[in-house]
Coordinates of C-alpha atoms in Angstrom, one line a residue:
X291 CA -64.0 344.1 5.9
X292 CA -66.5 345.4 8.4
X293 CA -65.3 347.9 11.1
X294 CA -65.6 346.6 14.7
X295 CA -68.3 349.0 16.1
X296 CA -67.8 351.2 19.1
X297 CA -70.6 351.2 21.8
X298 CA -69.9 354.6 23.3
X299 CA -68.2 357.8 22.2
X300 CA -64.9 357.5 24.0
X301 CA -61.2 358.2 23.0
X302 CA -61.0 355.0 20.9
X303 CA -64.2 356.0 19.1
X304 CA -62.6 359.4 18.3
X305 CA -59.5 357.7 17.0
X306 CA -61.6 355.3 14.9
X307 CA -63.8 358.0 13.5
X308 CA -60.8 360.2 12.5
X309 CA -59.2 357.3 10.7
X310 CA -62.5 356.3 8.9
X311 CA -63.2 359.9 8.0
X312 CA -59.8 360.3 6.5
X313 CA -60.3 357.1 4.4
X314 CA -63.7 358.2 3.3
X315 CA -62.5 361.6 2.2
X316 CA -59.5 360.0 0.5
X317 CA -61.9 357.9 -1.6
X318 CA -64.2 360.9 -2.4
X319 CA -61.5 363.6 -2.8
X320 CA -61.4 363.7 -6.6
X321 CA -65.2 363.5 -6.9
X322 CA -65.6 366.4 -4.4
X323 CA -63.0 368.4 -6.2
X324 CA -64.8 367.9 -9.4
X325 CA -68.1 369.4 -8.2
X326 CA -66.6 372.3 -6.4
X327 CA -68.4 375.4 -7.8
X328 CA -69.1 377.5 -4.7
X329 CA -67.9 380.0 -3.4
X330 CA -64.9 379.6 -5.8
X331 CA -64.7 377.1 -8.6
X332 CA -61.1 376.2 -7.8
X333 CA -61.5 372.4 -7.7
X334 CA -59.9 371.9 -4.3
X335 CA -62.7 371.3 -1.7
X336 CA -62.1 367.6 -1.5
X337 CA -58.4 368.0 -1.2
X338 CA -58.8 370.7 1.5
X339 CA -61.1 368.6 3.6
X340 CA -58.8 365.6 3.3
X341 CA -55.8 367.5 4.4
X342 CA -57.7 369.0 7.4
X343 CA -58.9 365.6 8.4
X344 CA -55.4 364.2 8.0
X345 CA -54.1 366.8 10.5
X346 CA -56.8 365.9 12.9
X347 CA -56.2 362.2 12.7
X348 CA -52.4 362.7 13.1
X349 CA -53.0 364.8 16.3
X350 CA -55.2 362.0 17.8
X351 CA -52.6 359.4 16.9
X352 CA -49.9 361.4 18.6
X353 CA -51.9 361.6 21.8
X354 CA -52.4 357.8 21.8
X355 CA -48.7 357.2 21.2
X356 CA -47.7 359.6 24.0
X357 CA -50.0 357.8 26.5
X358 CA -48.7 354.4 25.4
X359 CA -45.1 355.6 25.7
X360 CA -45.6 356.7 29.3
X361 CA -47.6 353.6 30.2
X362 CA -50.8 355.6 30.8
X363 CA -53.1 353.4 28.8
X364 CA -55.5 355.1 26.4
X365 CA -56.2 358.9 26.7
X366 CA -59.4 360.3 28.1
X367 CA -62.3 361.4 25.8
X368 CA -61.4 365.0 26.6
X369 CA -57.7 364.5 25.6
X370 CA -58.7 362.8 22.3
X371 CA -61.4 365.3 21.4
X372 CA -59.2 368.3 22.1
X373 CA -56.4 366.7 20.0
X374 CA -58.8 366.2 17.1
X375 CA -60.0 369.8 17.3
X376 CA -56.5 371.2 17.6
X377 CA -55.1 369.1 14.8
X378 CA -57.9 370.2 12.5
X379 CA -57.5 373.8 13.5
X380 CA -53.7 374.0 12.7
X381 CA -54.1 372.0 9.6
X382 CA -57.2 373.5 8.1
X383 CA -57.1 374.2 4.4
X384 CA -59.4 376.4 2.4
X385 CA -62.9 377.6 3.2
X386 CA -64.3 374.1 3.6
X387 CA -61.5 372.8 5.8
X388 CA -61.7 375.8 8.0
X389 CA -65.4 375.2 8.6
X390 CA -64.8 371.5 9.2
X391 CA -62.2 372.5 11.8
X392 CA -64.8 374.6 13.6
X393 CA -67.3 371.8 13.5
X394 CA -64.8 369.5 15.2
X395 CA -63.9 372.2 17.7
X396 CA -67.6 372.6 18.5
X397 CA -68.0 368.9 19.2
X398 CA -64.9 368.9 21.3
X399 CA -66.1 371.7 23.5
X400 CA -69.1 369.5 24.5
X401 CA -67.2 366.2 24.6
X402 CA -64.4 367.7 26.7
X403 CA -66.6 369.8 29.0
X404 CA -66.1 367.4 31.8
X405 CA -62.5 366.3 31.7
X406 CA -63.1 363.3 33.9
X407 CA -65.8 361.7 31.8
X408 CA -64.5 358.6 29.9
X409 CA -67.3 358.4 27.4
X410 CA -70.6 359.8 26.3
X411 CA -73.8 358.3 25.0
X412 CA -76.2 359.0 22.2
X413 CA -77.7 362.1 23.9
X414 CA -74.2 363.5 24.4
X415 CA -73.3 362.9 20.8
X416 CA -76.5 364.8 19.7
X417 CA -75.6 367.7 21.9
X418 CA -72.0 367.8 20.4
X419 CA -73.4 367.8 16.9
X420 CA -75.8 370.6 17.8
X421 CA -73.0 372.8 19.2
X422 CA -70.8 372.0 16.3
X423 CA -73.3 373.2 13.8
X424 CA -74.1 376.4 15.7
X425 CA -70.5 377.3 16.3
X426 CA -69.6 376.8 12.6
X427 CA -72.4 379.1 11.5
X428 CA -71.2 381.7 14.0
X429 CA -67.7 381.5 12.6
X430 CA -68.8 382.5 9.1
X431 CA -69.2 386.2 8.5
X432 CA -72.1 385.8 6.1
X433 CA -73.7 382.4 6.2
X434 CA -75.2 381.1 3.0
X435 CA -77.9 378.5 2.8
X436 CA -77.3 375.5 0.5
X437 CA -73.8 375.1 1.8
X438 CA -72.0 372.8 4.3
X439 CA -73.6 375.0 7.1
X440 CA -77.0 374.0 6.0
X441 CA -76.0 370.3 5.9
X442 CA -74.5 370.6 9.4
X443 CA -77.6 372.2 10.8
X444 CA -79.8 369.5 9.3
X445 CA -77.6 366.8 10.8
X446 CA -77.8 368.4 14.2
X447 CA -81.6 368.7 13.9
X448 CA -82.0 365.1 13.0
X449 CA -79.6 363.9 15.8
X450 CA -81.4 366.0 18.4
X451 CA -84.7 364.4 17.4
X452 CA -83.3 360.8 17.6
X453 CA -83.5 358.6 20.7
X454 CA -81.1 355.8 21.3
X455 CA -77.5 354.9 21.4
X456 CA -74.6 356.5 19.5
X457 CA -75.2 354.4 16.5
X458 CA -78.8 355.5 16.3
X459 CA -78.0 359.1 16.7
X460 CA -75.1 359.0 14.2
X461 CA -77.4 357.3 11.6
X462 CA -80.1 360.0 12.1
X463 CA -77.5 362.7 11.7
X464 CA -76.2 361.1 8.5
X465 CA -79.7 360.7 7.0
X466 CA -80.5 364.3 7.9
X467 CA -77.3 365.5 6.3
X468 CA -77.8 363.4 3.2
X469 CA -81.4 364.8 2.7
X470 CA -80.1 368.3 3.2
X471 CA -77.3 367.8 0.7
X472 CA -79.7 366.6 -2.0
X473 CA -81.7 369.8 -1.5
X474 CA -78.7 372.2 -1.8
X475 CA -79.2 372.8 -5.6
X476 CA -82.6 374.2 -4.9
X477 CA -81.0 376.7 -2.5
X478 CA -78.1 377.8 -4.7
X479 CA -78.7 378.4 -8.4
X480 CA -75.0 378.0 -9.2
X481 CA -75.3 374.4 -8.0
X482 CA -78.5 373.8 -9.9
X483 CA -77.0 375.1 -13.2
X484 CA -73.9 372.9 -12.8
X485 CA -76.1 369.9 -11.9
X486 CA -74.2 369.1 -8.7
X487 CA -74.7 369.2 -4.9
X488 CA -72.6 371.4 -2.6
X489 CA -69.0 370.1 -2.4
X490 CA -68.4 371.1 1.2
X491 CA -71.7 369.5 2.2
X492 CA -70.8 366.3 0.3
X493 CA -67.6 366.2 2.3
X494 CA -69.4 366.5 5.6
X495 CA -71.8 363.7 4.6
X496 CA -68.7 361.5 4.1
X497 CA -67.4 362.5 7.5
X498 CA -70.8 361.6 9.1
X499 CA -70.9 358.4 7.2
X500 CA -67.6 357.5 8.9
X501 CA -69.2 358.3 12.2
X502 CA -72.0 355.8 11.4
X503 CA -69.4 353.2 10.5
X504 CA -67.6 353.9 13.8
X505 CA -70.7 352.9 15.8
X506 CA -72.3 350.3 13.6
X507 CA -69.4 348.7 11.8
X508 CA -71.1 349.3 8.4
X509 CA -70.4 352.0 5.9
X510 CA -73.5 353.8 4.6
X511 CA -74.4 353.6 0.9
X512 CA -72.7 356.0 -1.6
X513 CA -74.0 359.5 -1.9
X514 CA -74.9 360.9 -5.4
X515 CA -73.2 364.2 -6.4
X516 CA -75.5 365.1 -9.3
X517 CA -78.7 367.0 -8.6
X518 CA -80.6 365.6 -11.5
X519 CA -79.1 367.9 -14.1
X520 CA -76.0 367.0 -16.0
X521 CA -73.0 367.3 -13.8
X522 CA -70.8 368.3 -16.7
X523 CA -68.9 371.5 -16.4
X524 CA -70.3 374.1 -18.9
X525 CA -67.9 375.2 -21.6
X526 CA -69.6 378.6 -22.0
X527 CA -68.6 380.9 -19.2
X528 CA -70.9 383.7 -20.2
X529 CA -73.3 384.8 -17.4
X530 CA -76.8 383.3 -17.2
X531 CA -79.6 385.7 -18.0
X532 CA -81.8 387.0 -15.2
X533 CA -84.6 384.7 -16.4
X534 CA -82.4 381.7 -15.9
X535 CA -81.5 382.3 -12.3
X536 CA -82.4 384.1 -9.1
X537 CA -78.8 385.0 -8.2
X538 CA -77.3 388.4 -9.1
X539 CA -75.2 388.7 -12.2
X540 CA -71.7 387.3 -12.1
X541 CA -68.9 389.4 -11.0
X542 CA -65.3 388.3 -10.6
X543 CA -64.3 388.2 -6.9
X544 CA -61.1 388.9 -5.0
X545 CA -57.8 387.7 -6.4
X546 CA -56.2 386.0 -3.4
X547 CA -57.1 383.4 -0.8
X548 CA -55.3 384.2 2.5
X549 CA -55.1 381.7 5.3
X550 CA -53.0 381.9 8.5
X551 CA -52.9 380.8 12.1
X552 CA -53.1 383.6 14.6
X553 CA -52.2 383.9 18.2
X554 CA -54.4 386.6 19.6
X555 CA -57.0 387.3 22.3
X556 CA -60.8 387.4 21.7
X557 CA -61.0 391.2 21.7
X558 CA -58.3 391.6 19.0
X559 CA -60.0 388.9 16.9
X560 CA -63.3 390.7 17.1
X561 CA -61.7 393.8 15.6
X562 CA -59.9 391.6 13.0
X563 CA -63.2 390.1 11.8
X564 CA -64.6 393.6 11.2
X565 CA -61.5 394.7 9.3
X566 CA -61.2 391.6 7.1
X567 CA -65.0 391.7 6.4
X568 CA -64.5 395.1 4.9
X569 CA -61.5 393.9 2.8
X570 CA -63.0 390.9 1.1
X571 CA -65.4 388.0 1.3
X572 CA -65.6 384.3 2.3
X573 CA -64.4 385.3 5.7
X574 CA -64.2 382.4 8.2
X575 CA -62.4 382.8 11.6
X576 CA -62.4 379.7 13.8
X577 CA -60.7 378.7 17.0
X578 CA -60.4 380.2 20.5
X579 CA -58.3 380.1 23.6
X580 CA -55.7 382.3 22.0
X581 CA -55.3 380.3 18.7
X582 CA -57.3 381.0 15.6
X583 CA -57.4 380.0 11.9
X584 CA -58.2 382.9 9.6
X585 CA -59.5 382.4 6.1
X586 CA -60.5 385.2 3.7
X587 CA -60.6 386.1 0.0
X588 CA -59.2 389.6 -0.8
X589 CA -57.7 391.7 -3.5
X590 CA -55.0 393.1 -1.1
X591 CA -53.2 390.1 0.4
X592 CA -50.8 392.4 2.2
X593 CA -53.6 394.3 3.9
X594 CA -55.1 391.0 5.2
X595 CA -51.7 390.0 6.6
X596 CA -51.2 393.5 8.2
X597 CA -54.6 393.1 9.9
X598 CA -53.4 389.8 11.4
X599 CA -50.1 391.4 12.6
X600 CA -52.1 394.2 14.3
X601 CA -54.3 391.6 16.0
X602 CA -51.5 389.3 17.2
X603 CA -48.9 386.9 15.7
X604 CA -49.8 385.3 12.4
X605 CA -47.9 382.3 11.1
X606 CA -48.2 379.3 8.7
X607 CA -49.4 381.9 6.2
X608 CA -50.7 380.5 2.9
X609 CA -51.6 382.9 0.0
X610 CA -53.0 381.6 -3.2
X611 CA -53.5 383.6 -6.3
X612 CA -56.8 382.6 -8.0
X613 CA -56.1 381.9 -11.7
X614 CA -58.3 383.2 -14.5
X615 CA -60.3 380.0 -14.3
X616 CA -60.7 380.1 -10.6
X617 CA -62.9 383.2 -10.1
X618 CA -65.8 383.6 -7.7
X619 CA -69.0 382.2 -8.9
X620 CA -71.6 384.6 -7.5
X621 CA -74.4 383.6 -9.8
X622 CA -72.8 382.9 -13.2
X623 CA -72.4 379.5 -14.8
X624 CA -69.3 377.8 -13.6
X625 CA -66.3 379.0 -15.7
X626 CA -64.0 376.4 -17.3
X627 CA -61.5 375.1 -14.7
X628 CA -58.6 374.9 -17.1
X629 CA -55.2 374.8 -15.6
X630 CA -53.0 377.8 -16.0
X631 CA -50.0 377.2 -18.3
X632 CA -47.4 378.2 -15.8
X633 CA -47.1 379.2 -12.2
X634 CA -44.4 379.9 -9.6
X635 CA -44.4 378.3 -6.1
X636 CA -42.1 379.9 -3.6
X637 CA -41.1 379.3 0.0
X638 CA -40.8 382.6 1.9
X639 CA -39.6 383.4 5.4
X640 CA -42.0 386.2 6.4
X641 CA -45.5 387.6 6.0
X642 CA -44.2 390.7 4.2
X643 CA -42.4 388.7 1.5
X644 CA -45.4 386.4 1.3
X645 CA -47.5 389.4 0.3
X646 CA -44.9 390.6 -2.1
X647 CA -44.5 387.2 -3.9
X648 CA -48.3 386.7 -4.0
X649 CA -48.8 390.1 -5.6
X650 CA -46.3 389.0 -8.3
X651 CA -48.5 386.0 -9.0
X652 CA -46.7 383.3 -7.0
X653 CA -48.2 380.7 -4.7
X654 CA -46.4 380.9 -1.4
X655 CA -45.5 378.6 1.5
X656 CA -44.5 380.3 4.7
X657 CA -41.3 378.9 6.4
X658 CA -41.6 379.8 10.0
X659 CA -38.2 380.0 11.8
X660 CA -37.3 376.5 13.1
X661 CA -40.3 375.0 11.3
X662 CA -39.3 374.3 7.6
X663 CA -42.1 373.0 5.4
X664 CA -42.3 369.3 4.6
X665 CA -42.3 368.0 1.1
X666 CA -46.0 367.3 1.4
X667 CA -46.8 370.9 2.0
X668 CA -44.8 371.9 -1.1
X669 CA -46.6 369.3 -3.2
X670 CA -49.9 370.7 -1.9
X671 CA -48.8 374.2 -2.9
X672 CA -47.9 373.0 -6.4
X673 CA -51.4 371.5 -6.7
X674 CA -53.0 374.8 -5.5
X675 CA -51.1 376.6 -8.2
X676 CA -53.2 374.7 -10.6
X677 CA -50.8 374.9 -13.6
X678 CA -49.4 372.6 -16.2
X679 CA -45.9 373.9 -15.6
X680 CA -44.5 375.0 -12.2
X681 CA -41.3 376.8 -11.2
X682 CA -40.4 375.9 -7.6
X683 CA -38.3 378.3 -5.6
X684 CA -37.2 376.8 -2.2
X685 CA -35.3 380.0 -1.2
X686 CA -33.2 378.0 1.4
X687 CA -30.2 375.8 0.9
X688 CA -31.5 373.4 3.6
X689 CA -34.7 372.8 1.6
X690 CA -33.0 371.5 -1.5
X691 CA -33.7 367.8 -0.9
X692 CA -37.3 368.5 0.4
X693 CA -38.1 370.6 -2.7
X694 CA -36.6 367.9 -4.9
X695 CA -38.8 365.3 -3.4
X696 CA -41.8 367.5 -3.8
X697 CA -41.0 368.2 -7.4
X698 CA -40.6 364.5 -8.1
X699 CA -44.0 363.7 -6.5
X700 CA -45.7 366.5 -8.5
X701 CA -44.2 365.1 -11.7
X702 CA -45.8 361.8 -11.1
X703 CA -49.1 363.7 -11.1
X704 CA -48.5 365.0 -14.6
X705 CA -47.2 368.4 -13.6
X706 CA -44.0 369.7 -15.3
X707 CA -41.9 371.1 -12.5
X708 CA -38.5 372.9 -12.6
X709 CA -36.7 373.3 -9.4
X710 CA -34.4 376.4 -9.2
X711 CA -32.1 376.0 -6.3
X712 CA -32.5 379.4 -4.8
X713 CA -30.8 379.7 -1.4
X714 CA -32.4 382.9 -0.2
X715 CA -35.6 384.8 -0.6
X716 CA -33.6 387.6 -2.3
X717 CA -32.5 385.2 -5.0
X718 CA -36.1 384.3 -5.4
X719 CA -37.0 387.9 -5.8
X720 CA -34.4 388.2 -8.6
X721 CA -35.7 385.1 -10.3
X722 CA -39.3 386.3 -10.1
X723 CA -38.4 389.7 -11.5
X724 CA -37.4 388.1 -14.9
X725 CA -40.2 385.5 -15.0
X726 CA -42.2 385.7 -18.2
X727 CA -45.0 383.1 -18.5
X728 CA -45.3 383.7 -22.3
X729 CA -41.7 382.4 -22.9
X730 CA -41.0 378.8 -23.6
X731 CA -40.8 376.9 -20.3
X732 CA -37.1 376.0 -20.7
X733 CA -36.1 379.5 -21.6
X734 CA -38.0 381.0 -18.7
X735 CA -36.3 378.6 -16.3
X736 CA -32.9 379.4 -17.7
X737 CA -33.5 383.1 -17.3
X738 CA -34.8 382.8 -13.8
X739 CA -31.9 380.5 -12.8
X740 CA -29.4 382.9 -14.3
X741 CA -30.9 385.9 -12.4
X742 CA -30.9 383.9 -9.1
X743 CA -27.4 382.7 -9.6
X744 CA -26.2 386.3 -10.3
X745 CA -27.5 387.5 -7.0
X746 CA -25.2 387.2 -3.9
X747 CA -27.1 386.9 -0.7
X748 CA -26.5 387.8 2.9
X749 CA -28.4 388.0 6.2
X750 CA -27.9 389.7 9.5
X751 CA -29.0 387.8 12.5
X752 CA -28.3 387.3 16.2
X753 CA -26.3 384.3 17.6
X754 CA -28.3 382.0 19.8
X755 CA -25.3 380.3 21.4
X756 CA -21.5 380.3 21.5
X757 CA -20.1 378.6 18.4
X758 CA -17.1 378.4 16.0
X759 CA -17.6 380.3 12.7
X760 CA -15.5 381.2 9.7
X761 CA -15.0 384.6 11.3
X762 CA -14.0 383.3 14.7
X763 CA -15.8 382.4 17.9
X764 CA -19.2 384.1 18.5
X765 CA -21.1 384.4 21.8
X766 CA -24.8 384.2 22.4
X767 CA -26.3 387.6 21.6
X768 CA -23.6 388.6 19.0
X769 CA -24.7 390.1 15.8
X770 CA -23.7 387.9 12.8
X771 CA -23.4 388.8 9.2
X772 CA -23.5 385.8 6.9
X773 CA -22.6 386.1 3.2
X774 CA -23.6 383.2 0.9
X775 CA -24.3 381.1 4.0
X776 CA -21.1 381.6 5.9
X777 CA -20.4 383.9 8.8
X778 CA -18.3 386.8 7.6
X779 CA -18.7 389.5 10.2
X780 CA -19.2 389.3 14.0
X781 CA -20.3 392.5 15.7
X782 CA -22.3 394.0 18.5
X783 CA -24.4 396.6 16.6
X784 CA -26.9 395.6 14.0
X785 CA -26.5 398.6 11.7
X786 CA -22.7 398.6 11.9
X787 CA -22.6 394.9 11.2
X788 CA -25.0 395.3 8.3
X789 CA -22.8 398.1 6.8
X790 CA -19.7 395.9 7.0
X791 CA -21.6 393.1 5.2
X792 CA -22.8 395.4 2.5
X793 CA -19.4 396.9 1.9
X794 CA -17.9 393.4 1.5
X795 CA -20.6 392.4 -1.0
X796 CA -20.3 395.6 -3.1
X797 CA -16.5 395.4 -3.1
X798 CA -17.0 392.8 -5.9
X799 CA -19.3 395.1 -7.8
X800 CA -23.1 395.2 -8.2
X801 CA -25.9 397.2 -9.8
X802 CA -28.8 396.6 -7.4
X803 CA -29.1 396.1 -3.7
X804 CA -32.2 394.5 -2.3
X805 CA -32.9 394.9 1.4
X806 CA -35.6 392.9 3.2
X807 CA -36.1 394.3 6.7
X808 CA -37.5 392.2 9.5
X809 CA -39.8 393.4 12.2
X810 CA -37.1 393.2 14.9
X811 CA -34.5 395.2 13.0
X812 CA -33.7 398.7 14.2
X813 CA -36.0 401.3 12.6
X814 CA -33.1 403.3 11.0
X815 CA -31.1 400.4 9.5
X816 CA -32.7 400.6 6.0
X817 CA -32.2 404.4 5.9
X818 CA -28.6 404.1 7.0
X819 CA -27.8 401.4 4.4
X820 CA -29.6 403.3 1.6
X821 CA -27.6 406.4 2.5
X822 CA -24.3 404.4 2.5
X823 CA -25.1 403.1 -1.0
X824 CA -25.9 406.6 -2.3
X825 CA -22.7 408.1 -0.9
X826 CA -20.2 405.4 -1.6
X827 CA -21.6 403.5 -4.6
X828 CA -22.9 406.0 -7.1
X829 CA -24.0 403.6 -9.8
X830 CA -25.9 401.2 -7.5
X831 CA -29.7 401.3 -6.9
X832 CA -31.4 400.2 -3.7
X833 CA -34.9 398.7 -3.1
X834 CA -36.3 398.0 0.3
X835 CA -39.1 395.6 1.3
X836 CA -40.6 394.9 4.7
X837 CA -40.4 391.2 5.5
X838 CA -42.3 391.0 8.8
X839 CA -41.4 388.3 11.3
X840 CA -38.9 386.5 9.0
X841 CA -36.3 385.1 11.5
X842 CA -33.3 387.1 10.2
X843 CA -33.1 390.8 11.1
X844 CA -32.1 391.7 7.6
X845 CA -31.8 390.0 4.2
X846 CA -29.5 391.5 1.6
X847 CA -29.2 390.8 -2.1
X848 CA -26.7 392.2 -4.5
X849 CA -27.1 391.8 -8.3

C-alpha cells in the first residue's frame, strides 16, 4: 500500500519518516547484521540501527500524544525534530546507532533553529542534511572513508545540488547515498575481501529511502549488499598477505565496547574525548546541551567509566565483552562469527560493578535507581552476548518477572537461557565467581545457583519518606539496614548502622564478607567494617569493591 506523501517537512513528516525508517530497518536488520565487518565483525549493526530508530520514533509519538491529550493539535516542527533527536540520543546503540543519533541531531538543529516555523521546503531539507553529515563527522574521533560518514556526506552533497521540493531533494540524497554505498568496498579493503558494502552505510540508505517514501509515497528499489565479490563469510581467519590488501596487517582490538549517557558540560566533554581517545578506538561522542552519548572500544572498561565519572554523571551504562569471534577487523579477512558457547548477562546497579562484571566476562545492563530495565533491554543484552547458552542474573527481586519474560523471548530465538533468581548484585558476584564455561550447562547453572543461594545479602540506604517497617517506624532521612530485603535496623549514622547489620548477618556464621561501597557512602565505612571483621570474626575474609552511583550507600554479602 502506497504511503500518502507529505508536501513539506513538518511535524507530521517527521513522524511519518520515523515510522517508515523503523519499518525499513526492521526489514533490513538481519541483512545488515550479516554484512557487518567494520570496525568490528560482531554482527549487530542492523540491530543497533533499528533500536536507535525505535527510540527516536517512540519519542516523536510521545510528543504527538502529549499535544493531543492537552488539546493542542499537532506539535511544531521544532518540537518533533527535537524529540526525534533526543530519542535517538538516549536510545543509541553501538557505533552505527551513535552516528545515526548525531545525524538526526544535526538535522534537528537546522529544522528547529526557528521554533516558530511550522515547516520547511526542499532547500531547508538540503541544509539539514548538510549539517547532519558535517556534525556526524565531527563527532567521530578518527573518521574513516568507506563508512557511513562517507555515505552521509555524499547524500548531503547530492541534496545540496538539487533544486525542487522536498521529494526532489530527498530523492537526490538517496541516489547520492546509494552510489556512495556501492563504492565503499573500493575504499575499505576489508569490505572488498568480504564482498559486501558498508553495513552502517547500508542502514543509512534505508533511512534515506524512508525519507523518499515520506515525500513521494513510493519506496525506492532494493539496495544490493554485495560488492561484486562473493558475500560469503570467509572460513579462514588468517591475515591477508600484504600483496592482497592495502590495509595494515590484522591486530586484535580492544576487548570491550563501552556506551553510556553522560550529563556534562562542553569543557568536560572535550577533556573526556582526549582521555578516551588515548584509552581505545572507535570513539564517538555525540550530543550537546548537557547530555551526551559516549561510545568507545577499550581494554580497560573501568577506566572508560572513571573518565565519564570525572567528566560528569554517566548512566544507562552498557558494557559488552567482544567474544573471540568478534575482534576488530583492521585489515584482516573477516573472522568467523561463531557464537560463543556460553555467556553471562547481568543487571548491575552501578558503574563500578558494571566494570567488575564486564572484566569477569559478563555482558551487563545498568539498572539506574528508579529506572529498572525493561524486558526488551534484557533481550537485547542476551543477543549482544552472542552465545548459544546464556545465564541471566537479574540481581534484583523486583526484576524476576521481567527477567523471566526476557528469557522466554530469547528462547524463542533459539538461545538456551537459564535464569538464576539472584536478588542482589552481591549474590551475582558469588554466582559469577564459580562460573565455569567449560562445565556442562546444567552443572554450571546448579553451581552458580548454589553459590548465589548461599549468599545472604543486605544493603544500607537512606529512607526517602516516613513508613512502617519490620523494625518499626522510620522517618525521612533515617539510615536503614535491610537484610534479605527486609528492614532490620533503623539508625542515624551510616557506619554504626552498617556495623549493626554486619553483626546480625555474621551471627549466623560466614566465611567471606563482600562490601560494595557507593559513591555517597562515608569514606571510612569500608575501613571500619573491615577492621570490625578482623577483630571480631577471625576466620572471616573481607573483599571490597567500589560500586559508583549505585543507589544504596552500601551492599553487603555474606557467604
